[in-house]
Amino acid sequence: MPQFEFDGQLIETKPGKTIIEAAYDNGLSVPHFCWHPELPVAGNCRMCLVQVGMPAKDREGNFELDENGNKKINFIPKLQIACASPVQDGMVVKSVSDEAIEAQEAVMEFLLINHPLDCPICDEAGECKLQEYSFKHSKGQSRFDEEKNHKRKRQLWGPNVVFDAERCISCSRCIRFAKEVAKQDVLTFVQRGDHVTIELFDGTTFDSPYSMNVIDICPVGALTSPDFRFEARVWELSSNESISHFDGTGTNVYLGVRNNEILRITPRNNMYVNKYWIRDDARLSYDFVNKNRVTQPLINNNGTLEEANWEDAVSFAASKLDNFRGDQIVFVASSKATNEDNYIFNKFANEISKTQNVIYFTHTDETRIDDLLGVSDITPNTKGVEELNIGKESKIKPNDLAEKLKNGEIRAMYVMEEDFEDYPEILEQLKNLSFLAVHSYNMNKKINHYADIVFPASTFAEIEGTFTNLNGRVQHFTPALVTKENYRFMGMKMSRLDKFGADNDRWTNHEIRDSKQSWKIIQKIAKKLGEDWNYTKSSQVFDEISQNNPSFSDMDYKKLDEYQGLVLGKGNNPDAKQVNYISHYLKPQQTQKVVKFKG
Amino acid sequence: MNNRKNTEAERLTFWEKMYIPEIARGLGITLRQMFKPKDFVRQYPEQRWEPTGSFRGRPVLVEEDGGERCVACGLCARVCPALAIEVQAGETPREKERYPEKFEINMLRCIFCSYCEEVCPEEAIVMSKDYEIVYTSPQEAILGKDELLVPKAKLQDRLEFLRQYK
Ligand code: SF4
Ligand code: SF4
Ligand code: SF4
Ligand code: FES
């Protein structure tokens, strides 16, 4: 294993690694723009210039020593780029020597010559790598007082990417991403020198399902998202870690929230799941959380849904559910709900309603399949529901539900976080039921009209829980949005504006919904029916799952967070922690976490 | 940066350090003022006071060429210690791309510190001479763009002051 000295520190690394890779693997950093661990090395920004040398040897092969007895180092006369220089045993690298600093400052000065410096109107401001380096690696002064070059702003590359040529620093990350990761090779540099810019090949658009990732990896604000453009300054958002609800991949994300609304979803690294990427459809899938929510329990009164308080709603549901036992009732669990919710739901069915009839439905979209992150399953927790043995012993199967509803064999149904929008034949038959209770997110779902009672269910962004992705990785997430239920818990996690808003401030007029996490609703009903269930936190439910279900054994929330998720059945044998490279990040809330690993 | 110079002229003299003589001197000034006849009362509102450019009244937005200078960068909202300002940006076809779709100042929160004016990269928000700030309801105290926009010509004194001293 080659050992080399980096700014006076001895580092051991694997053969074949470049200086910058070895540095990041060991929690150190080298200033850079164009290098990205998942993209081929381009070496064109020159920001990573460092001094590189080898100890001098005499003819016999012994190290030459200087008068103080230290090894004499022969530095390569010109500085080298750390991103393309492989490490050699015994090498000496200096990234903070006078020469290296002078070079880095010179590169920054060059980059800023034609940069418009329009941070006030730039969406990247606050999480911009160029801004960051202007503080860290630049003199803060320009000697250029001529007219700046102007280039075209606001060019649409595709439906989801806007390009501002002036701000581009020509790092080519986007070009390499399009070619190597998105496999849509449509971008190229044109012109030369300070006129260089990026264009699409004639007649093409950049509409890959991964196109928006270039917005995140672009170190500056040259690439922006039409969806988020000018919506908010990034420092106004709280940035909470979560798991994407959109598909079975279990993409790790940040939810950007202001005024109790999700304004953007950005990817979070997890080398075992999504690496640095997220699909565009998952990124843009937050509307159902913000809009058209069921905010209060609703009871059906002769065809109209009337608002009710929780006490009445729970008593009503309990008294009705009490009438149906065994095979008269079917419970529909959901692959959109967490492991915790499904577990408690199943427990309610088995222990209180004395039925094994718990089923769940799958939702798929075959057009999404690809070999990066695309899977056909468009729900986040199918694997988890399956692993909880839901539906294994049910006498009724999802396929014959419509038939059984039609001939009246089933008299009551309890549906949790399932809307049957893609099962119209079932929706149609729901009218035959004598009692239907649902947990619903949105008002505009058809199932609400058939329901006798609609409970407002909290979405993934408002609850704590776990999803199991299709590869069996159990991942923990916590709430990003405030509901009446989690208001106190959220406290400092809210954005600054939300934290300090008063009643007469219009900027914090957000809706605080009275929705609840599904397992809490179920527990309320269970208590009404005389059970003594006393779960107070999702973690208690998860601990019980972990005790009862061998696949989840040796797992708890702390461990899930620590290892960025654990694979089913491997709770005591976690995957090695990975180095988390973050190119540029939101300051100051979202801190750069560097996990050190050896080897 | 601390660029205050501790020069000979700025240091306290021996007598100033002795404290008691300084108190006597201060009392002397007060007493002298007490017996000087002066016109203390202004017949407001007939007789108004016209503040100078350095006065920090209600913050307003500068209107130029029929529109606001503001580019809705949100820096004033960020720096405001009292969280009085709310800005929501929108996109315009104009060269500057951004404009404030909504700009509101809650005058019940504002503490007239002028930080917003100081931080603004566009000199788009300045302190005006308006000191008659009265409202009949909390909602009325939230001023929108219609009340905040003031033509540049009316703000010359302040802009001049800023140019000299900012
Ligand atoms: S890219 Fe960065 S430095 Fe350039 S205008 Fe945007 S925020 Fe400012
Ligand atoms: S648009 Fe961004 S990612 Fe692409 S070359 Fe320019 S600076 Fe780099
Ligand atoms: S700082 Fe100036 S330009 Fe920015 S939002 Fe405030 S008034 Fe507008
Ligand atoms: S990071 Fe090495 S040249 Fe750009």
PDB file of C-alpha atoms in Angstrom, chain A residues 152-398:
ATOM      1  CA  ARG A 152     -26.659  34.217 -23.293  1.00  0.00           C
ATOM      2  CA  LYS A 153     -28.638  33.789 -20.106  1.00  0.00           C
ATOM      3  CA  ARG A 154     -31.772  31.660 -19.718  1.00  0.00           C
ATOM      4  CA  GLN A 155     -31.301  28.944 -22.312  1.00  0.00           C
ATOM      5  CA  LEU A 156     -33.567  25.957 -21.964  1.00  0.00           C
ATOM      6  CA  TRP A 157     -31.565  22.737 -22.371  1.00  0.00           C
ATOM      7  CA  GLY A 158     -34.532  20.529 -21.756  1.00  0.00           C
ATOM      8  CA  PRO A 159     -37.786  20.575 -19.858  1.00  0.00           C
ATOM      9  CA  ASN A 160     -36.053  20.644 -16.486  1.00  0.00           C
ATOM     10  CA  VAL A 161     -32.757  22.475 -16.939  1.00  0.00           C
ATOM     11  CA  VAL A 162     -32.053  26.164 -17.591  1.00  0.00           C
ATOM     12  CA  PHE A 163     -28.532  27.219 -18.569  1.00  0.00           C
ATOM     13  CA  ASP A 164     -26.963  30.603 -17.889  1.00  0.00           C
ATOM     14  CA  ALA A 165     -23.820  30.755 -20.028  1.00  0.00           C
ATOM     15  CA  GLU A 166     -22.319  33.721 -18.180  1.00  0.00           C
ATOM     16  CA  ARG A 167     -22.065  31.954 -14.870  1.00  0.00           C
ATOM     17  CA  CYS A 168     -20.530  28.768 -16.278  1.00  0.00           C
ATOM     18  CA  ILE A 169     -16.910  28.194 -15.282  1.00  0.00           C
ATOM     19  CA  SER A 170     -16.435  25.468 -17.926  1.00  0.00           C
ATOM     20  CA  CYS A 171     -15.713  22.671 -15.527  1.00  0.00           C
ATOM     21  CA  SER A 172     -17.457  20.200 -17.889  1.00  0.00           C
ATOM     22  CA  ARG A 173     -19.080  18.276 -15.056  1.00  0.00           C
ATOM     23  CA  CYS A 174     -22.458  18.555 -16.808  1.00  0.00           C
ATOM     24  CA  ILE A 175     -21.046  17.364 -20.123  1.00  0.00           C
ATOM     25  CA  ARG A 176     -19.410  14.365 -18.487  1.00  0.00           C
ATOM     26  CA  PHE A 177     -22.539  13.587 -16.488  1.00  0.00           C
ATOM     27  CA  ALA A 178     -24.715  13.650 -19.597  1.00  0.00           C
ATOM     28  CA  LYS A 179     -22.349  11.374 -21.429  1.00  0.00           C
ATOM     29  CA  GLU A 180     -21.239   8.929 -18.748  1.00  0.00           C
ATOM     30  CA  VAL A 181     -24.073   8.737 -16.269  1.00  0.00           C
ATOM     31  CA  ALA A 182     -27.242   9.849 -18.015  1.00  0.00           C
ATOM     32  CA  LYS A 183     -26.004   8.238 -21.260  1.00  0.00           C
ATOM     33  CA  GLN A 184     -27.406  11.076 -23.291  1.00  0.00           C
ATOM     34  CA  ASP A 185     -24.415  12.597 -24.992  1.00  0.00           C
ATOM     35  CA  VAL A 186     -25.935  15.853 -26.220  1.00  0.00           C
ATOM     36  CA  LEU A 187     -23.780  18.564 -24.616  1.00  0.00           C
ATOM     37  CA  THR A 188     -20.506  19.954 -25.894  1.00  0.00           C
ATOM     38  CA  PHE A 189     -18.195  22.923 -25.538  1.00  0.00           C
ATOM     39  CA  VAL A 190     -18.138  25.314 -28.497  1.00  0.00           C
ATOM     40  CA  GLN A 191     -15.835  28.284 -29.177  1.00  0.00           C
ATOM     41  CA  ARG A 192     -12.527  28.840 -27.432  1.00  0.00           C
ATOM     42  CA  GLY A 193     -10.832  30.906 -24.748  1.00  0.00           C
ATOM     43  CA  ASP A 194     -13.104  33.303 -22.936  1.00  0.00           C
ATOM     44  CA  HIS A 195     -15.823  32.775 -25.538  1.00  0.00           C
ATOM     45  CA  VAL A 196     -16.217  29.135 -24.674  1.00  0.00           C
ATOM     46  CA  THR A 197     -19.743  28.042 -23.917  1.00  0.00           C
ATOM     47  CA  ILE A 198     -21.831  24.904 -23.900  1.00  0.00           C
ATOM     48  CA  GLU A 199     -24.338  23.999 -26.547  1.00  0.00           C
ATOM     49  CA  LEU A 200     -26.639  21.144 -27.403  1.00  0.00           C
ATOM     50  CA  PHE A 201     -26.007  19.268 -30.602  1.00  0.00           C
ATOM     51  CA  ASP A 202     -28.406  20.382 -33.305  1.00  0.00           C
ATOM     52  CA  GLY A 203     -31.883  19.016 -32.931  1.00  0.00           C
ATOM     53  CA  THR A 204     -31.364  17.461 -29.505  1.00  0.00           C
ATOM     54  CA  THR A 205     -32.681  18.299 -26.079  1.00  0.00           C
ATOM     55  CA  PHE A 206     -31.371  17.238 -22.718  1.00  0.00           C
ATOM     56  CA  ASP A 207     -34.423  15.425 -21.431  1.00  0.00           C
ATOM     57  CA  SER A 208     -32.925  12.347 -19.793  1.00  0.00           C
ATOM     58  CA  PRO A 209     -34.820  11.163 -16.695  1.00  0.00           C
ATOM     59  CA  TYR A 210     -31.696  12.121 -14.751  1.00  0.00           C
ATOM     60  CA  SER A 211     -31.151  15.534 -16.326  1.00  0.00           C
ATOM     61  CA  MET A 212     -31.689  17.567 -13.169  1.00  0.00           C
ATOM     62  CA  ASN A 213     -28.687  16.053 -11.430  1.00  0.00           C
ATOM     63  CA  VAL A 214     -26.498  18.430 -13.404  1.00  0.00           C
ATOM     64  CA  ILE A 215     -28.065  21.235 -11.393  1.00  0.00           C
ATOM     65  CA  ASP A 216     -26.698  19.741  -8.199  1.00  0.00           C
ATOM     66  CA  ILE A 217     -23.245  18.914  -9.478  1.00  0.00           C
ATOM     67  CA  CYS A 218     -22.750  22.222 -11.275  1.00  0.00           C
ATOM     68  CA  PRO A 219     -20.412  24.002  -8.862  1.00  0.00           C
ATOM     69  CA  VAL A 220     -21.955  27.359  -9.741  1.00  0.00           C
ATOM     70  CA  GLY A 221     -25.394  28.705 -10.580  1.00  0.00           C
ATOM     71  CA  ALA A 222     -25.103  28.167 -14.324  1.00  0.00           C
ATOM     72  CA  LEU A 223     -27.671  25.413 -14.226  1.00  0.00           C
ATOM     73  CA  THR A 224     -30.968  26.018 -12.490  1.00  0.00           C
ATOM     74  CA  SER A 225     -34.228  24.178 -12.234  1.00  0.00           C
ATOM     75  CA  PRO A 226     -37.323  25.753 -13.790  1.00  0.00           C
ATOM     76  CA  ASP A 227     -39.297  24.186 -10.979  1.00  0.00           C
ATOM     77  CA  PHE A 228     -37.383  25.863  -8.155  1.00  0.00           C
ATOM     78  CA  ARG A 229     -36.087  28.923 -10.008  1.00  0.00           C
ATOM     79  CA  PHE A 230     -36.484  32.034  -7.842  1.00  0.00           C
ATOM     80  CA  GLU A 231     -38.862  30.223  -5.510  1.00  0.00           C
ATOM     81  CA  ALA A 232     -36.731  30.886  -2.457  1.00  0.00           C
ATOM     82  CA  ARG A 233     -33.235  31.724  -1.345  1.00  0.00           C
ATOM     83  CA  VAL A 234     -31.633  28.516  -0.207  1.00  0.00           C
ATOM     84  CA  TRP A 235     -30.868  29.834   3.274  1.00  0.00           C
ATOM     85  CA  GLU A 236     -34.568  30.374   3.887  1.00  0.00           C
ATOM     86  CA  LEU A 237     -35.154  26.634   3.599  1.00  0.00           C
ATOM     87  CA  SER A 238     -34.718  24.075   6.276  1.00  0.00           C
ATOM     88  CA  SER A 239     -32.907  21.111   4.845  1.00  0.00           C
ATOM     89  CA  ASN A 240     -34.020  17.861   6.396  1.00  0.00           C
ATOM     90  CA  GLU A 241     -32.716  14.424   5.660  1.00  0.00           C
ATOM     91  CA  SER A 242     -35.340  12.050   4.351  1.00  0.00           C
ATOM     92  CA  ILE A 243     -35.997   9.142   2.010  1.00  0.00           C
ATOM     93  CA  SER A 244     -37.766   9.617  -1.298  1.00  0.00           C
ATOM     94  CA  HIS A 245     -41.359   8.424  -1.220  1.00  0.00           C
ATOM     95  CA  PHE A 246     -41.609   8.129  -4.946  1.00  0.00           C
ATOM     96  CA  ASP A 247     -40.249   4.697  -5.737  1.00  0.00           C
ATOM     97  CA  GLY A 248     -38.760   1.489  -4.437  1.00  0.00           C
ATOM     98  CA  THR A 249     -35.182   2.649  -4.874  1.00  0.00           C
ATOM     99  CA  GLY A 250     -35.116   4.358  -1.491  1.00  0.00           C
ATOM    100  CA  THR A 251     -33.246   7.379  -2.809  1.00  0.00           C
ATOM    101  CA  ASN A 252     -31.767   9.427   0.037  1.00  0.00           C
ATOM    102  CA  VAL A 253     -32.881  13.026  -0.167  1.00  0.00           C
ATOM    103  CA  TYR A 254     -32.968  16.398   1.497  1.00  0.00           C
ATOM    104  CA  LEU A 255     -36.332  18.120   1.740  1.00  0.00           C
ATOM    105  CA  GLY A 256     -36.099  21.889   1.417  1.00  0.00           C
ATOM    106  CA  VAL A 257     -38.961  23.360   3.431  1.00  0.00           C
ATOM    107  CA  ARG A 258     -40.205  26.883   3.993  1.00  0.00           C
ATOM    108  CA  ASN A 259     -43.579  28.007   5.278  1.00  0.00           C
ATOM    109  CA  ASN A 260     -44.400  24.358   5.953  1.00  0.00           C
ATOM    110  CA  GLU A 261     -44.232  23.536   2.248  1.00  0.00           C
ATOM    111  CA  ILE A 262     -41.704  21.386   0.441  1.00  0.00           C
ATOM    112  CA  LEU A 263     -40.092  23.645  -2.138  1.00  0.00           C
ATOM    113  CA  ARG A 264     -37.486  21.286  -3.454  1.00  0.00           C
ATOM    114  CA  ILE A 265     -36.076  17.807  -3.129  1.00  0.00           C
ATOM    115  CA  THR A 266     -32.359  17.284  -3.640  1.00  0.00           C
ATOM    116  CA  PRO A 267     -30.354  14.067  -3.540  1.00  0.00           C
ATOM    117  CA  ARG A 268     -28.293  13.036  -0.535  1.00  0.00           C
ATOM    118  CA  ASN A 269     -25.376  10.660  -0.937  1.00  0.00           C
ATOM    119  CA  ASN A 270     -25.696   7.061  -0.110  1.00  0.00           C
ATOM    120  CA  MET A 271     -23.136   4.993  -1.916  1.00  0.00           C
ATOM    121  CA  TYR A 272     -25.170   1.814  -1.409  1.00  0.00           C
ATOM    122  CA  VAL A 273     -28.404   3.205  -2.825  1.00  0.00           C
ATOM    123  CA  ASN A 274     -28.450   6.195  -5.120  1.00  0.00           C
ATOM    124  CA  LYS A 275     -24.803   7.377  -4.921  1.00  0.00           C
ATOM    125  CA  TYR A 276     -25.147  11.092  -5.700  1.00  0.00           C
ATOM    126  CA  TRP A 277     -28.155  10.936  -7.995  1.00  0.00           C
ATOM    127  CA  ILE A 278     -31.922  11.077  -8.038  1.00  0.00           C
ATOM    128  CA  ARG A 279     -34.413  10.634 -10.853  1.00  0.00           C
ATOM    129  CA  ASP A 280     -36.216  13.754 -12.029  1.00  0.00           C
ATOM    130  CA  ASP A 281     -39.659  12.287 -11.416  1.00  0.00           C
ATOM    131  CA  ALA A 282     -38.760  11.526  -7.804  1.00  0.00           C
ATOM    132  CA  ARG A 283     -37.309  14.981  -7.389  1.00  0.00           C
ATOM    133  CA  LEU A 284     -40.455  16.651  -8.637  1.00  0.00           C
ATOM    134  CA  SER A 285     -42.873  14.467  -6.710  1.00  0.00           C
ATOM    135  CA  TYR A 286     -43.756  16.609  -3.728  1.00  0.00           C
ATOM    136  CA  ASP A 287     -47.026  18.258  -4.750  1.00  0.00           C
ATOM    137  CA  PHE A 288     -49.200  15.739  -2.964  1.00  0.00           C
ATOM    138  CA  VAL A 289     -47.611  16.801   0.319  1.00  0.00           C
ATOM    139  CA  ASN A 290     -48.257  20.512  -0.186  1.00  0.00           C
ATOM    140  CA  LYS A 291     -51.629  20.632  -1.833  1.00  0.00           C
ATOM    141  CA  ASN A 292     -55.144  19.438  -1.346  1.00  0.00           C
ATOM    142  CA  ARG A 293     -54.602  17.716   1.945  1.00  0.00           C
ATOM    143  CA  VAL A 294     -57.115  16.120   4.243  1.00  0.00           C
ATOM    144  CA  THR A 295     -56.473  18.255   7.300  1.00  0.00           C
ATOM    145  CA  GLN A 296     -59.078  16.928   9.705  1.00  0.00           C
ATOM    146  CA  PRO A 297     -61.074  13.741  10.234  1.00  0.00           C
ATOM    147  CA  LEU A 298     -64.121  13.606   7.967  1.00  0.00           C
ATOM    148  CA  ILE A 299     -67.286  11.642   8.652  1.00  0.00           C
ATOM    149  CA  ASN A 300     -69.679  10.784   5.870  1.00  0.00           C
ATOM    150  CA  ASN A 301     -73.124  12.107   6.595  1.00  0.00           C
ATOM    151  CA  ASN A 302     -75.513  10.914   3.866  1.00  0.00           C
ATOM    152  CA  GLY A 303     -73.092  11.487   1.056  1.00  0.00           C
ATOM    153  CA  THR A 304     -71.310  14.602   2.266  1.00  0.00           C
ATOM    154  CA  LEU A 305     -68.043  14.512   4.153  1.00  0.00           C
ATOM    155  CA  GLU A 306     -68.307  16.584   7.296  1.00  0.00           C
ATOM    156  CA  GLU A 307     -65.436  17.694   9.457  1.00  0.00           C
ATOM    157  CA  ALA A 308     -65.278  16.083  12.856  1.00  0.00           C
ATOM    158  CA  ASN A 309     -62.969  16.254  15.817  1.00  0.00           C
ATOM    159  CA  TRP A 310     -60.594  13.423  16.609  1.00  0.00           C
ATOM    160  CA  GLU A 311     -62.490  12.239  19.657  1.00  0.00           C
ATOM    161  CA  ASP A 312     -65.755  11.781  17.749  1.00  0.00           C
ATOM    162  CA  ALA A 313     -64.061  10.304  14.726  1.00  0.00           C
ATOM    163  CA  VAL A 314     -62.188   7.708  16.752  1.00  0.00           C
ATOM    164  CA  SER A 315     -65.310   6.716  18.731  1.00  0.00           C
ATOM    165  CA  PHE A 316     -67.292   6.415  15.525  1.00  0.00           C
ATOM    166  CA  ALA A 317     -64.685   4.263  13.817  1.00  0.00           C
ATOM    167  CA  ALA A 318     -64.230   2.111  16.933  1.00  0.00           C
ATOM    168  CA  SER A 319     -67.933   1.478  17.388  1.00  0.00           C
ATOM    169  CA  LYS A 320     -68.309   0.504  13.735  1.00  0.00           C
ATOM    170  CA  LEU A 321     -65.213  -1.668  13.527  1.00  0.00           C
ATOM    171  CA  ASP A 322     -66.368  -3.499  16.639  1.00  0.00           C
ATOM    172  CA  ASN A 323     -69.228  -5.028  14.617  1.00  0.00           C
ATOM    173  CA  PHE A 324     -67.041  -6.791  12.117  1.00  0.00           C
ATOM    174  CA  ARG A 325     -64.821  -9.719  12.953  1.00  0.00           C
ATOM    175  CA  GLY A 326     -63.047 -12.470  11.083  1.00  0.00           C
ATOM    176  CA  ASP A 327     -63.879 -12.928   7.459  1.00  0.00           C
ATOM    177  CA  GLN A 328     -66.398 -10.128   7.238  1.00  0.00           C
ATOM    178  CA  ILE A 329     -63.673  -7.525   7.171  1.00  0.00           C
ATOM    179  CA  VAL A 330     -60.628  -6.932   5.006  1.00  0.00           C
ATOM    180  CA  PHE A 331     -57.679  -4.761   5.931  1.00  0.00           C
ATOM    181  CA  VAL A 332     -55.755  -3.119   3.119  1.00  0.00           C
ATOM    182  CA  ALA A 333     -52.213  -2.249   4.163  1.00  0.00           C
ATOM    183  CA  SER A 334     -50.009  -0.102   2.002  1.00  0.00           C
ATOM    184  CA  SER A 335     -46.610  -0.129   0.405  1.00  0.00           C
ATOM    185  CA  LYS A 336     -46.744   3.673   0.639  1.00  0.00           C
ATOM    186  CA  ALA A 337     -46.767   3.512   4.430  1.00  0.00           C
ATOM    187  CA  THR A 338     -43.816   2.822   6.706  1.00  0.00           C
ATOM    188  CA  ASN A 339     -42.871  -0.505   8.255  1.00  0.00           C
ATOM    189  CA  GLU A 340     -44.121   0.779  11.613  1.00  0.00           C
ATOM    190  CA  ASP A 341     -47.561   1.720  10.289  1.00  0.00           C
ATOM    191  CA  ASN A 342     -47.993  -1.573   8.488  1.00  0.00           C
ATOM    192  CA  TYR A 343     -46.891  -3.539  11.517  1.00  0.00           C
ATOM    193  CA  ILE A 344     -49.397  -1.871  13.836  1.00  0.00           C
ATOM    194  CA  PHE A 345     -52.123  -2.133  11.190  1.00  0.00           C
ATOM    195  CA  ASN A 346     -51.477  -5.835  10.844  1.00  0.00           C
ATOM    196  CA  LYS A 347     -51.440  -6.251  14.602  1.00  0.00           C
ATOM    197  CA  PHE A 348     -54.803  -4.500  14.871  1.00  0.00           C
ATOM    198  CA  ALA A 349     -56.292  -6.829  12.271  1.00  0.00           C
ATOM    199  CA  ASN A 350     -54.902  -9.985  13.876  1.00  0.00           C
ATOM    200  CA  GLU A 351     -55.462  -9.186  17.525  1.00  0.00           C
ATOM    201  CA  ILE A 352     -58.537  -6.994  17.584  1.00  0.00           C
ATOM    202  CA  SER A 353     -60.529  -7.797  14.480  1.00  0.00           C
ATOM    203  CA  LYS A 354     -59.356 -11.429  14.639  1.00  0.00           C
ATOM    204  CA  THR A 355     -58.741 -11.684  10.946  1.00  0.00           C
ATOM    205  CA  GLN A 356     -55.850 -12.771   8.749  1.00  0.00           C
ATOM    206  CA  ASN A 357     -57.306 -10.846   5.846  1.00  0.00           C
ATOM    207  CA  VAL A 358     -54.650  -8.199   5.450  1.00  0.00           C
ATOM    208  CA  ILE A 359     -53.615  -7.520   1.881  1.00  0.00           C
ATOM    209  CA  TYR A 360     -51.712  -4.882  -0.005  1.00  0.00           C
ATOM    210  CA  PHE A 361     -51.567  -3.718  -3.571  1.00  0.00           C
ATOM    211  CA  THR A 362     -48.598  -3.059  -5.779  1.00  0.00           C
ATOM    212  CA  HIS A 363     -48.239  -0.067  -8.051  1.00  0.00           C
ATOM    213  CA  THR A 364     -45.904  -0.293 -10.966  1.00  0.00           C
ATOM    214  CA  ASP A 365     -44.836   1.598 -14.020  1.00  0.00           C
ATOM    215  CA  GLU A 366     -42.783  -0.564 -16.364  1.00  0.00           C
ATOM    216  CA  THR A 367     -41.597   2.407 -18.417  1.00  0.00           C
ATOM    217  CA  ARG A 368     -39.371   3.557 -15.565  1.00  0.00           C
ATOM    218  CA  ILE A 369     -37.020   0.603 -15.593  1.00  0.00           C
ATOM    219  CA  ASP A 370     -33.414   1.398 -16.444  1.00  0.00           C
ATOM    220  CA  ASP A 371     -30.026   0.324 -15.189  1.00  0.00           C
ATOM    221  CA  LEU A 372     -29.297   3.286 -12.946  1.00  0.00           C
ATOM    222  CA  LEU A 373     -32.012   4.021 -10.380  1.00  0.00           C
ATOM    223  CA  GLY A 374     -35.192   3.361 -12.331  1.00  0.00           C
ATOM    224  CA  VAL A 375     -37.411   0.582 -11.010  1.00  0.00           C
ATOM    225  CA  SER A 376     -40.963  -0.257 -11.939  1.00  0.00           C
ATOM    226  CA  ASP A 377     -42.259  -0.131  -8.358  1.00  0.00           C
ATOM    227  CA  ILE A 378     -43.595   3.357  -7.663  1.00  0.00           C
ATOM    228  CA  THR A 379     -44.112   2.879  -3.950  1.00  0.00           C
ATOM    229  CA  PRO A 380     -41.353   3.132  -1.350  1.00  0.00           C
ATOM    230  CA  ASN A 381     -41.968   0.174   0.895  1.00  0.00           C
ATOM    231  CA  THR A 382     -43.176  -2.878  -1.028  1.00  0.00           C
ATOM    232  CA  LYS A 383     -40.299  -4.975   0.217  1.00  0.00           C
ATOM    233  CA  GLY A 384     -40.979  -3.912   3.796  1.00  0.00           C
ATOM    234  CA  VAL A 385     -44.629  -4.912   3.682  1.00  0.00           C
ATOM    235  CA  GLU A 386     -43.701  -8.233   2.161  1.00  0.00           C
ATOM    236  CA  GLU A 387     -41.076  -8.806   4.829  1.00  0.00           C
ATOM    237  CA  LEU A 388     -43.610  -8.135   7.587  1.00  0.00           C
ATOM    238  CA  ASN A 389     -45.486 -11.194   6.253  1.00  0.00           C
ATOM    239  CA  ILE A 390     -48.520  -9.128   5.413  1.00  0.00           C
ATOM    240  CA  GLY A 391     -50.955 -10.934   3.185  1.00  0.00           C
ATOM    241  CA  LYS A 392     -49.234 -14.303   3.554  1.00  0.00           C
ATOM    242  CA  GLU A 393     -52.157 -15.977   5.291  1.00  0.00           C
ATOM    243  CA  SER A 394     -54.969 -13.878   3.950  1.00  0.00           C
ATOM    244  CA  LYS A 395     -57.888 -15.879   2.512  1.00  0.00           C
ATOM    245  CA  ILE A 396     -58.645 -13.041   0.202  1.00  0.00           C
ATOM    246  CA  LYS A 397     -56.095 -12.206  -2.441  1.00  0.00           C
ATOM    247  CA  PRO A 398     -55.679  -8.793  -4.032  1.00  0.00           C
TER     248      PRO A 398
END
